[in-house]
Tab-separated table of C-alpha atoms in Angstrom:
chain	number	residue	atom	x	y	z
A	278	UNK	CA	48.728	115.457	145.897
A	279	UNK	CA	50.453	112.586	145.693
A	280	UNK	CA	50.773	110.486	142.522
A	281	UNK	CA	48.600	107.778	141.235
A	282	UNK	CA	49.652	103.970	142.055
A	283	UNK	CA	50.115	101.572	139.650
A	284	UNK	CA	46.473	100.187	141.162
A	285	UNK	CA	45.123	103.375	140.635
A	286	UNK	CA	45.914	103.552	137.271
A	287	UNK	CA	44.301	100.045	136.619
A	288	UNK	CA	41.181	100.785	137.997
A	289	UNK	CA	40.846	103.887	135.963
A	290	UNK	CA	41.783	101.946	132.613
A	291	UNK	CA	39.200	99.186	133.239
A	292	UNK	CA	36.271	101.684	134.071
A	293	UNK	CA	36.685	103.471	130.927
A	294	UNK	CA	35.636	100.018	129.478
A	295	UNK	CA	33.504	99.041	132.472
A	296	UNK	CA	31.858	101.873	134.294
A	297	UNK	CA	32.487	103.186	137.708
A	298	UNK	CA	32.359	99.636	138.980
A	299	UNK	CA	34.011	100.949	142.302
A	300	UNK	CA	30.633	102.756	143.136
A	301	UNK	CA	28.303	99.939	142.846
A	302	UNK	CA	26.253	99.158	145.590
A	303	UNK	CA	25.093	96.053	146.661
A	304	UNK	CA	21.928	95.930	144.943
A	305	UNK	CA	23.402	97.581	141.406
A	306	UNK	CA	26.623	94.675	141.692
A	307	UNK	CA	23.476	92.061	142.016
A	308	UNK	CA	22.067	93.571	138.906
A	309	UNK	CA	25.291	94.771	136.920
A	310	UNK	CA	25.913	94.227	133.320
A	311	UNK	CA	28.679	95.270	131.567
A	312	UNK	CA	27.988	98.633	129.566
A	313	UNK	CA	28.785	97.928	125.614
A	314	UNK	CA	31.724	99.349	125.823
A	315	UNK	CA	33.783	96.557	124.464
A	316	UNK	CA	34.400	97.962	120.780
A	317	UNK	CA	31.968	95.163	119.275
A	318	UNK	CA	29.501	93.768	117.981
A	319	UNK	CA	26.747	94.427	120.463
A	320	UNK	CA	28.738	95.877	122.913
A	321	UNK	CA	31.200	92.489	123.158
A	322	UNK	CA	34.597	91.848	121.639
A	323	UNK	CA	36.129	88.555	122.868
A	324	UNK	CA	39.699	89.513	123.037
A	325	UNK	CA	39.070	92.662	125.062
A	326	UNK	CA	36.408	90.737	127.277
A	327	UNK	CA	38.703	88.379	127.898
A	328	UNK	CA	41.486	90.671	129.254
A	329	UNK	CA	38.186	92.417	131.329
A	330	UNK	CA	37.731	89.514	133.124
A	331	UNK	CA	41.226	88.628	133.679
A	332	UNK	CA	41.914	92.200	134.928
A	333	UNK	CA	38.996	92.048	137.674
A	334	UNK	CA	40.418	88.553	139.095
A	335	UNK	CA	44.355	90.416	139.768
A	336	UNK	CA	41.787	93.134	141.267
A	337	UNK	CA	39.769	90.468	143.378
A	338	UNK	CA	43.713	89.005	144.179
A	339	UNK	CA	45.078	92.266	145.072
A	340	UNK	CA	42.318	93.519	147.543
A	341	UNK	CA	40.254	90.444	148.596
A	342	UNK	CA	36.784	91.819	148.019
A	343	UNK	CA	34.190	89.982	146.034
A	344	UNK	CA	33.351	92.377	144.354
A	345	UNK	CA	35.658	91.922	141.952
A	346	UNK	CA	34.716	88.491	141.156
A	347	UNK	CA	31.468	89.201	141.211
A	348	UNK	CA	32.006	91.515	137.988
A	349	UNK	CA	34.374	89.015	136.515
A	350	UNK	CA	31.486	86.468	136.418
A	351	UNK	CA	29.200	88.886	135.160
A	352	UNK	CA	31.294	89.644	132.361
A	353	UNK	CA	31.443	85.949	131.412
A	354	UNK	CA	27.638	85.950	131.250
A	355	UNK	CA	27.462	88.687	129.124
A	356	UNK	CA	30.124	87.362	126.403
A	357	UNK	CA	28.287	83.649	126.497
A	358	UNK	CA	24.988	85.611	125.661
A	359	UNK	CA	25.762	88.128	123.440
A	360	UNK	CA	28.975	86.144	121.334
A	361	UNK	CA	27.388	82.555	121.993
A	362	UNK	CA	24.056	83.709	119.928
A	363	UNK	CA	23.590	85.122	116.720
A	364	UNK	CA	24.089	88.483	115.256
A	365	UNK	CA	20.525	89.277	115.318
A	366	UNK	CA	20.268	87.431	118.963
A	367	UNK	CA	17.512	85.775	118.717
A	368	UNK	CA	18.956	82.547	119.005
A	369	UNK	CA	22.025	80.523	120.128
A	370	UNK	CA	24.851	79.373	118.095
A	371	UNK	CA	24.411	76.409	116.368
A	372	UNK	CA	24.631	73.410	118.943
A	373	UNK	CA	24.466	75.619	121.772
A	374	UNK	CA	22.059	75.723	124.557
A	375	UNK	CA	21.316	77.578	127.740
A	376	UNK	CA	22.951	75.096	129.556
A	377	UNK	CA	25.919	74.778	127.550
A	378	UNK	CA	26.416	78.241	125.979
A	379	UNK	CA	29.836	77.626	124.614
A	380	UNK	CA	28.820	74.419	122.638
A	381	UNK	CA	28.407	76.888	119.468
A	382	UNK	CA	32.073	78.573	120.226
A	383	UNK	CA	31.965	82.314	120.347
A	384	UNK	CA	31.808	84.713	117.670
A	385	UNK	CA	34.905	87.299	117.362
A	386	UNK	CA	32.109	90.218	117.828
A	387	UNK	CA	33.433	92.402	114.777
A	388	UNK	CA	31.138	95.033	113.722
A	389	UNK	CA	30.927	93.795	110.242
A	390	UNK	CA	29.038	90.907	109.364
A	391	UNK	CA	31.066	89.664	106.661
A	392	UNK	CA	34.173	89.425	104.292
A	393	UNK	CA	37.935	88.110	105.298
A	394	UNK	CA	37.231	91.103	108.269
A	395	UNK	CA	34.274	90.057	109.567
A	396	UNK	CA	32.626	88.014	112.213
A	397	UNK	CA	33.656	84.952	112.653
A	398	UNK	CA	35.933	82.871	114.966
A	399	UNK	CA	39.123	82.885	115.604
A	400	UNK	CA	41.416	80.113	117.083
A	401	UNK	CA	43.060	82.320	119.441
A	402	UNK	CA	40.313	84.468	120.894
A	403	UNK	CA	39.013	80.920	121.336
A	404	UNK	CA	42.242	79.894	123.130
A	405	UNK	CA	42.362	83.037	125.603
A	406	UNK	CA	38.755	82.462	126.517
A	407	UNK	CA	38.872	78.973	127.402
A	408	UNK	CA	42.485	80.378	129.603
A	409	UNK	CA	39.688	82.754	131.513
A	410	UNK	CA	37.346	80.222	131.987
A	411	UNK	CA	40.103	78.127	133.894
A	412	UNK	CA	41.373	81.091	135.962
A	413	UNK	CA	37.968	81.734	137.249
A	414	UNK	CA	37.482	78.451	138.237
A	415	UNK	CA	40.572	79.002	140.212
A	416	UNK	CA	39.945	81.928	141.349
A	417	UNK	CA	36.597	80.967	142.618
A	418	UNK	CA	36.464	77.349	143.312
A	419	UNK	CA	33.798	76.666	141.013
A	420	UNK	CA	34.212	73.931	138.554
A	421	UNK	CA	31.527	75.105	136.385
A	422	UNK	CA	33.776	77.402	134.518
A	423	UNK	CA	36.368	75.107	133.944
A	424	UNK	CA	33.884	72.805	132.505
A	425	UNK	CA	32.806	75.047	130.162
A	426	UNK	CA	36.171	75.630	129.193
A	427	UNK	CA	36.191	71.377	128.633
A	428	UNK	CA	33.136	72.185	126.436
A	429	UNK	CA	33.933	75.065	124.528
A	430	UNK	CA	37.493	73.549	123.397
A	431	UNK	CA	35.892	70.038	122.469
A	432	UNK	CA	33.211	72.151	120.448
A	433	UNK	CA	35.754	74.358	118.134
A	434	UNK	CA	38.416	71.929	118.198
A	435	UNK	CA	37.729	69.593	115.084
A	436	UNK	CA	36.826	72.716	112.959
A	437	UNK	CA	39.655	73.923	112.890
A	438	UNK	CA	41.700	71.329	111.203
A	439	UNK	CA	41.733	70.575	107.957
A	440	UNK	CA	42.550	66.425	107.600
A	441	UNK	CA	42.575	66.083	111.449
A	442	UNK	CA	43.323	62.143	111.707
A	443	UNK	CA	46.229	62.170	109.538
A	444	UNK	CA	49.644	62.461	110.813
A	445	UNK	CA	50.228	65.962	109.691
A	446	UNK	CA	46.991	67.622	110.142
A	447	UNK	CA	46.375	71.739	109.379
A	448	UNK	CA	44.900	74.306	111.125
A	449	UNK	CA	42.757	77.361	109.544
A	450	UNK	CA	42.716	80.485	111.493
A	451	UNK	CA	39.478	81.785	110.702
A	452	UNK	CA	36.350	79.920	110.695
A	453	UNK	CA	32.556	81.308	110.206
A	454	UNK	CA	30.610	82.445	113.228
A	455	UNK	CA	28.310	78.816	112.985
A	456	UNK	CA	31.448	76.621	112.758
A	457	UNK	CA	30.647	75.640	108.849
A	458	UNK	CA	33.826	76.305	106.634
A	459	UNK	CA	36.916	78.037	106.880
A	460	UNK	CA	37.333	81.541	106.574
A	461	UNK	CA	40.949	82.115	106.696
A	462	UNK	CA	42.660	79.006	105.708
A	463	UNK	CA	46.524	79.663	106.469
A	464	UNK	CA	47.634	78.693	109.983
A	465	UNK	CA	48.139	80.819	113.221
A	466	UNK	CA	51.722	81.091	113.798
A	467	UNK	CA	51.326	80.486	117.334
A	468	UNK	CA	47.837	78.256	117.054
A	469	UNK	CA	48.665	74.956	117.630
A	470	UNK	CA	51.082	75.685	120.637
A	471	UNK	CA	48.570	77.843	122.163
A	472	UNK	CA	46.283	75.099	121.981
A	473	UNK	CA	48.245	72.243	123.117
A	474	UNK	CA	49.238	74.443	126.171
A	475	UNK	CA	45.706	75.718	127.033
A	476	UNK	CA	43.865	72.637	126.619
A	477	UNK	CA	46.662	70.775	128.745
A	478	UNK	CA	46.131	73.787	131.232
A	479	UNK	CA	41.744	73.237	131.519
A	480	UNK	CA	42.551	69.286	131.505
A	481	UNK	CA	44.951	69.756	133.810
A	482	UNK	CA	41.701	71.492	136.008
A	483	UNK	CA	39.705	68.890	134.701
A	484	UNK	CA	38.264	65.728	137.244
A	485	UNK	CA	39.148	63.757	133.894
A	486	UNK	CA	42.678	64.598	133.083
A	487	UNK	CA	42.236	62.262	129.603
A	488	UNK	CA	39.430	64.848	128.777
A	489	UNK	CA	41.198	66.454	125.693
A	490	UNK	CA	43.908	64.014	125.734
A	491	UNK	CA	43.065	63.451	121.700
A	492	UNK	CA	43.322	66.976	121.185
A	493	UNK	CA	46.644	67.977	122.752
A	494	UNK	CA	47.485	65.071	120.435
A	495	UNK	CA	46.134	66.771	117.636
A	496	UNK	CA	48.294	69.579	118.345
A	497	UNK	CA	51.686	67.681	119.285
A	498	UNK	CA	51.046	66.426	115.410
A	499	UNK	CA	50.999	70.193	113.894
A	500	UNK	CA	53.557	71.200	115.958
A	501	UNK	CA	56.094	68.446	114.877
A	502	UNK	CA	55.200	69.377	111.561
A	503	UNK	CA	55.889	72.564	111.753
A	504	UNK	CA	58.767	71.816	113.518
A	505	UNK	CA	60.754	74.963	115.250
A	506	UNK	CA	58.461	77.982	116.304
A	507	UNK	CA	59.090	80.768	114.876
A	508	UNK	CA	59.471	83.663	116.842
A	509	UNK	CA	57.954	86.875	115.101
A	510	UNK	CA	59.454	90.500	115.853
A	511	UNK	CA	55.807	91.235	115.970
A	512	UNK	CA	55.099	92.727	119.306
A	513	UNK	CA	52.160	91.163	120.421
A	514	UNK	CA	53.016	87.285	118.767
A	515	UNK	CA	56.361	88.007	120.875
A	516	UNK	CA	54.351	88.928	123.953
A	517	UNK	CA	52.164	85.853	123.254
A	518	UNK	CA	55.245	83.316	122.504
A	519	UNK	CA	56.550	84.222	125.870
A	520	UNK	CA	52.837	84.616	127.327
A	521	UNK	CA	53.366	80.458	126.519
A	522	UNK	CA	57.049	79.675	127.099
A	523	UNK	CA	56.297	80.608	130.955
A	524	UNK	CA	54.182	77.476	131.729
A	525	UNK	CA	57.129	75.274	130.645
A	526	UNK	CA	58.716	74.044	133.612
A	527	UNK	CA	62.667	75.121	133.958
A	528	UNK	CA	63.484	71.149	133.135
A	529	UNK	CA	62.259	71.471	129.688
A	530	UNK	CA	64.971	72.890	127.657
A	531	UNK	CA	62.073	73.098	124.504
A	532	UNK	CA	60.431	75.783	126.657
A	533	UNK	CA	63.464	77.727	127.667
A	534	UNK	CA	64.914	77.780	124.220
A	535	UNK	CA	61.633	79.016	123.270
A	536	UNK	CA	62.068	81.796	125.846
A	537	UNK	CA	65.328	82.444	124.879
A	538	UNK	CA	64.813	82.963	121.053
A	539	UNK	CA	61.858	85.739	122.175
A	540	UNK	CA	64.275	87.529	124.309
A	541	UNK	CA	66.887	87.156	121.647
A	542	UNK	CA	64.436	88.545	119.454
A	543	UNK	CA	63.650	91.860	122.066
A	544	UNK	CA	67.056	92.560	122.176
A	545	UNK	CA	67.165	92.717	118.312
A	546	UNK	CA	63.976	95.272	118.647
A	547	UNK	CA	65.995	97.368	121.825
A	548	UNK	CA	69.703	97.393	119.698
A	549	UNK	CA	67.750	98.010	116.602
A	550	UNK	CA	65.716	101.282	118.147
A	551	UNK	CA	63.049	99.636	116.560
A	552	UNK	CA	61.139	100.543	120.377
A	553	UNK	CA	61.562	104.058	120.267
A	554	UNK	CA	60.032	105.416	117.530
A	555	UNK	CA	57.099	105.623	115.050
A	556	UNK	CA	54.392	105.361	117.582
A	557	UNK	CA	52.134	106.967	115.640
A	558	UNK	CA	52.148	104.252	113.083
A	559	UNK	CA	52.272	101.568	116.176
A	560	UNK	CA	49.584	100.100	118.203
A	561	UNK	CA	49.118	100.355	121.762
A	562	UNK	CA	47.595	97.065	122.988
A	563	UNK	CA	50.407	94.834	120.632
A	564	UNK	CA	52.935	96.887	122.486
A	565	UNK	CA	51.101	96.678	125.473
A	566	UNK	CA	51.115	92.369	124.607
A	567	UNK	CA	54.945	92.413	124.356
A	568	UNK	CA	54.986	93.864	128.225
A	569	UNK	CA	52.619	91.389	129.519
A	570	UNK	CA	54.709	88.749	127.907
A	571	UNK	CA	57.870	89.870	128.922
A	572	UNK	CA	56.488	90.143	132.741
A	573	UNK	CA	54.773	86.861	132.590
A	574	UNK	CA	58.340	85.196	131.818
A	575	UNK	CA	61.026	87.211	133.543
A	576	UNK	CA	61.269	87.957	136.972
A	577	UNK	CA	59.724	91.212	138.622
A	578	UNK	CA	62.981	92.993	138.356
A	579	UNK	CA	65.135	92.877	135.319
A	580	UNK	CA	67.479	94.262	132.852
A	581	UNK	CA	64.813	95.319	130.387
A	582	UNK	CA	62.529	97.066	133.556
A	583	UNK	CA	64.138	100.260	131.711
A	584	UNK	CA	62.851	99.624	128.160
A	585	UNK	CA	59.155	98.611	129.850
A	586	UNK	CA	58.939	101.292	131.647
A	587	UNK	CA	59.524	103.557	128.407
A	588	UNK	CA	57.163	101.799	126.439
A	589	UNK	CA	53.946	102.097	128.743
A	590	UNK	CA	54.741	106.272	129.891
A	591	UNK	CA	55.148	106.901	126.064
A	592	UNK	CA	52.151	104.990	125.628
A	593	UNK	CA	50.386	106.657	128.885
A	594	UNK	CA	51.497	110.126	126.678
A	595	UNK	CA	50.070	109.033	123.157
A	596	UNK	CA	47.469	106.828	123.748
A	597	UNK	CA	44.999	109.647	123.027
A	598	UNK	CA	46.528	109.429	119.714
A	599	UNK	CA	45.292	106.107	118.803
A	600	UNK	CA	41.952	105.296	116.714
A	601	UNK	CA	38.819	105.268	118.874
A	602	UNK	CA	37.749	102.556	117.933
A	603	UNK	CA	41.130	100.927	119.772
A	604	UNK	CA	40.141	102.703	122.891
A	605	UNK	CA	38.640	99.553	125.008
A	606	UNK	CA	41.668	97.106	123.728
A	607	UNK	CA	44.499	99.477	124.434
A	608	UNK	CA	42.810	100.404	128.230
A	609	UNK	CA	42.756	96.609	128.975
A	610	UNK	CA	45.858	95.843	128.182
A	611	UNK	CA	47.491	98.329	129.149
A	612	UNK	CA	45.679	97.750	132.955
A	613	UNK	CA	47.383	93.974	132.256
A	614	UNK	CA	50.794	95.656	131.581
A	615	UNK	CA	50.514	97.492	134.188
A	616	UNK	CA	51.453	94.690	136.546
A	617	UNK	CA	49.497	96.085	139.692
A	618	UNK	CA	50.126	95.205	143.204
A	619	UNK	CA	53.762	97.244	143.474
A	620	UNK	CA	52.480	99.176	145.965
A	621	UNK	CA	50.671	97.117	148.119
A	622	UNK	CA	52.200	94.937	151.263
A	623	UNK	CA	49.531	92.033	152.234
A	624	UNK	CA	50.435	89.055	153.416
A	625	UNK	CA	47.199	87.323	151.055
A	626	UNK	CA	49.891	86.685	148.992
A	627	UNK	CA	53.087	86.137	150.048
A	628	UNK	CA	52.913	82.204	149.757
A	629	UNK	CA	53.197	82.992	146.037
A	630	UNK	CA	56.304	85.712	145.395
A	631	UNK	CA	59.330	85.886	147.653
A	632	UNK	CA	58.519	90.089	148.150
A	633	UNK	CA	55.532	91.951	148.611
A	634	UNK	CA	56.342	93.775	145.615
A	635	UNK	CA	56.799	90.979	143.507
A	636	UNK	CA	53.166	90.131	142.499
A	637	UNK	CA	51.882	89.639	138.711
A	638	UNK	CA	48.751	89.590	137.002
A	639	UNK	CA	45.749	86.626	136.766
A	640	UNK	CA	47.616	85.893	133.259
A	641	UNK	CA	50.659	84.659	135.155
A	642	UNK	CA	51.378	80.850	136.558
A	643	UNK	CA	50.735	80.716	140.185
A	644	UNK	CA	49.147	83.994	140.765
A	645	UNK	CA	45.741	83.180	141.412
A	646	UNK	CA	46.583	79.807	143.580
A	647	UNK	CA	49.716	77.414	143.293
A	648	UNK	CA	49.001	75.169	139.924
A	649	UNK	CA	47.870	71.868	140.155
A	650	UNK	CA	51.542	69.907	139.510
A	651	UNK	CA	50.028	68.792	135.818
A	652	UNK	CA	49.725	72.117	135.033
A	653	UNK	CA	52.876	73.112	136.184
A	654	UNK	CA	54.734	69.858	134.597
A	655	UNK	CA	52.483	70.512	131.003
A	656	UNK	CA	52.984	66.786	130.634
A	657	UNK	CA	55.937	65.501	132.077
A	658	UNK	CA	53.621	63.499	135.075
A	659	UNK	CA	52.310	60.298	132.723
A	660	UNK	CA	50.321	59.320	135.406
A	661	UNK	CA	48.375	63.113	134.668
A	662	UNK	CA	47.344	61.553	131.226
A	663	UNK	CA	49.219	64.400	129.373
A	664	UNK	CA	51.638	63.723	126.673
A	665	UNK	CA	55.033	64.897	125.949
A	666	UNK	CA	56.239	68.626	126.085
A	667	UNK	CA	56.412	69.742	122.335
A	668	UNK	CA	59.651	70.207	120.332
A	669	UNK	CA	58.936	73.829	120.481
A	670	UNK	CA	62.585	74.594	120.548
C-alpha cells in the first residue's frame, strides 16, 4: 500500500475537527453544520475556525469541487451565530443584527466565562477572521464576505485603543465579549502591524478603497511609536511576523528587513538546537505557526526544507502526546503546515507558481487568485487611497 499524500494527510486532519465531510451527499452538504468539535465554547473557537475555513478553500483550490466551498461558507455561518451572540445564545452581540452579524465582533469562544482567561475578544483572532472573510470573497466572487470583513473591522476597531486621536495612541489586547472595557490592557506585539496589513488587505477588496483609510492610520501611528518590530523567538509570533512580512512587496526594504530579522531569528533557534528537543513541554500548533510562516515567505524549496520537515514528522509522532483539549488547534494547523498540493499536477493553477509542485496554502499571497495590485503594493499606489508602508524595519 502505498503511502499517504501530503493531501491525504490534510483531509484526515480537518475531519477529525470536521466530520467525514468527504462522504456528504448532496442533500447532507445542503444541510451540513459543523460538529462542535472546535475546542470551544459551544462547539466554536475562532482561531481554529478560522484555520477550518482557510483549510477547505486550499481544498476547494487544489481539486476544483464546490464542495469545499460549500463547507467553508458553512463554517462562517456557524462562527457568526454561535461567537456573534451571547454565551447563553439567546441573543446577538451588542450592536449586532442578523443582517450584520459581525457588528458585535466575535467572542474568543473560551470555555470559561470569565477572569484574565476567559471569553472575551482578542485583537488577533479578530485580525485572522476578517483575513478569512477576504479570502472567501476571493475565492468565491462574492462581495458579501468581504463586506463583512469592512464591518467587523470598523466595529472592533475603536475599542481597542486606548486615546485613539492622539498621535501616539495604545492598543489593549483583550477586550470583553460586548466590546465595554479592556480586559488585557498591554499591547499585542504584533497587533498593530497585523492590523494595518489586514485592513489594507479587505480595503484593498473593498469598492471603497478609503473605507478604513482612518484606521490603517490609526495603526501607522502605533507602529511609529513603537518604532522597530520586535521579532520574538516565540514560534508562533515568528510564524505570524513572517505570516505578515510576505505581503510586502520586494521594493519595500521595511518588509524585507522584517523578513530578514525572523529568519535571522530561526537560524538562532536551528544553531541553538532549540528545535530539537523538549517537545513534550512544546506545543504543536505554535510550532506548526512557525512552518506556515516560514512557507508563506520563502520559496517552495529551501535551505531550511530539512528542519520543516523534522518538525512536522516529530510532530506527526507526538502529537498524541499533547493535551486534548489542543486536539482541534494542532489538526488545523498542522493540515495548514502541511502545504498540500505536492503531489498533484493540474494545470488550475499553474498561472500562479512556476511548477506544479510549487503550490501553497489559502493563507499565502496569490494562491487563491492574483491580488488586486493594492493589495500586492500594501500602499505604495496613492491613487489606491492607502498610505505609506510602515517603518516596520
Amino acid at each position: 500500500m502505498s503511502a499517504p499524500t501530503r493531501l491525504d494527510r490534510f483531509k484526515q486532519a480537518m475531519q477529525i475537527v470536521y466530520g467525514p465531510f468527504d462522504f456528504l451527499t448532496t442533500d447532507q452538504l445542503a444541510e451540513w453544520h459543523p460538529p462542535g468539535n472546535s475546542g470551544g465554547h459551544r462547539g466554536r473557537y475562532l482561531w481554529t475556525d478560522a484555520f477550518g475555513v482557510l483549510n477547505f478553500l486550499t481544498l476547494y483550490k487544489e481539486t476544483s469541487d464546490v464542495k469545499y466551498l460549500t463547507l467553508a461558507q458553512g463554517l462562517i455561518d456557524a462562527v457568526h451565530t454561535v461567537l456573534g451572540s451571547t454565551r447563553d445564545g439567546k441573543s446577538r452581540l451588542p450592536r449586532a443584527t442578523d443582517e450584520n452579524p459581525c457588528a458585535g465582533g466575535l467572542r474568543i469562544g473560551k470555555i470559561d466565562g470569565g477572569g484574565l482567561d476567559g471569553d472575551g475578544q482578542y485583537h488577533h483572532y479578530l485580525t485572522i477572521w476578517m483575513f478569512v472573510l477576504n479570502r472567501t470573497s476571493v475565492a468565491s466572487g462574492q462581495a458579501k464576505y468581504n463586506d463583512q470583513a469592512v464591518a467587523l473591522a470598523k466595529a472592533i476597531h475603536p475599542h481597542f485603543f486606548d486615546d485613539i486621536h492622539s498621535l501616539s495612541p495604545k492598543m489593549y489586547w483583550k477586550i470583553d465579549m460586548d466590546m465595554s472595557r479592556p480586559i488585557v490592557a498591554s499591547e499585542g506585539n504584533v497587533d498593530a502591524l497585523d492590523g494595518y496589513i489586514v485592513f489594507s488587505l479587505v480595503a484593498a477588496a473593498a469598492n471603497d478603497h478609503q473605507c478604513l483609510a482612518a484606521e490603517i492610520a490609526n495603526y501607522q501611528r502605533v507602529i511609529d511609536r513603537k518604532g522597530r518590530h520586535v521579532v520574538s523567538h516565540d514560534m508562533l509570533d515568528l510564524g505570524m511576523s513572517l505570516w505578515l512580512a510576505q505581503w510586502g512587496p520586494p521594493s519595500n526594504t521595511s518588509a524585507q528587513q522584517l523578513g530578514a530579522r525572523c529568519m535571522d531569528v530561526f537560524d538562532d533557534l536551528v544553531s541553538t538546537g532549540s528545535l530539537e528537543g523538549n517537545f513534550h513541554r512544546r506545543l504543536a500548533f505554535r510550532d506548526f505557526g512557525a512552518v506556515l510562516g516560514l512557507r508563506c515567505y520563502l520559496a517552495e524549496h529551501s535551505k531550511y526544507d530539512l528542519q520543516i520537515q523534522q518538525l512536522i514528522e516529530t510532530w506527526e509522532r507526538m502529537m498524541k502526546s499533547q493535551p486534548e483539549d489542543l486536539e482541534a488547534i494542532n489538526q488545523v494547523m498542522y493540515a495548514a503546515a502541511l502545504n498540500p498540493g505536492g503531489e498533484l499536477n493540474s494545470s488550475v493553477y499553474l498561472f500562479v507558481c512556476a511548477q506544479a509542485d510549487d503550490t501553497f496554502p489559502a493563507f499565502r499571497k496569490g494562491y487563491l487568485a492574483p491580488e488586486r495590485r493594492a493589495e500586492m503594493d500594501l500602499g505604495t499606489t496613492v491613487s489606491a487611497g492607502f498610505p505609506r508602508i510602515p517603518r516596520i524595519g
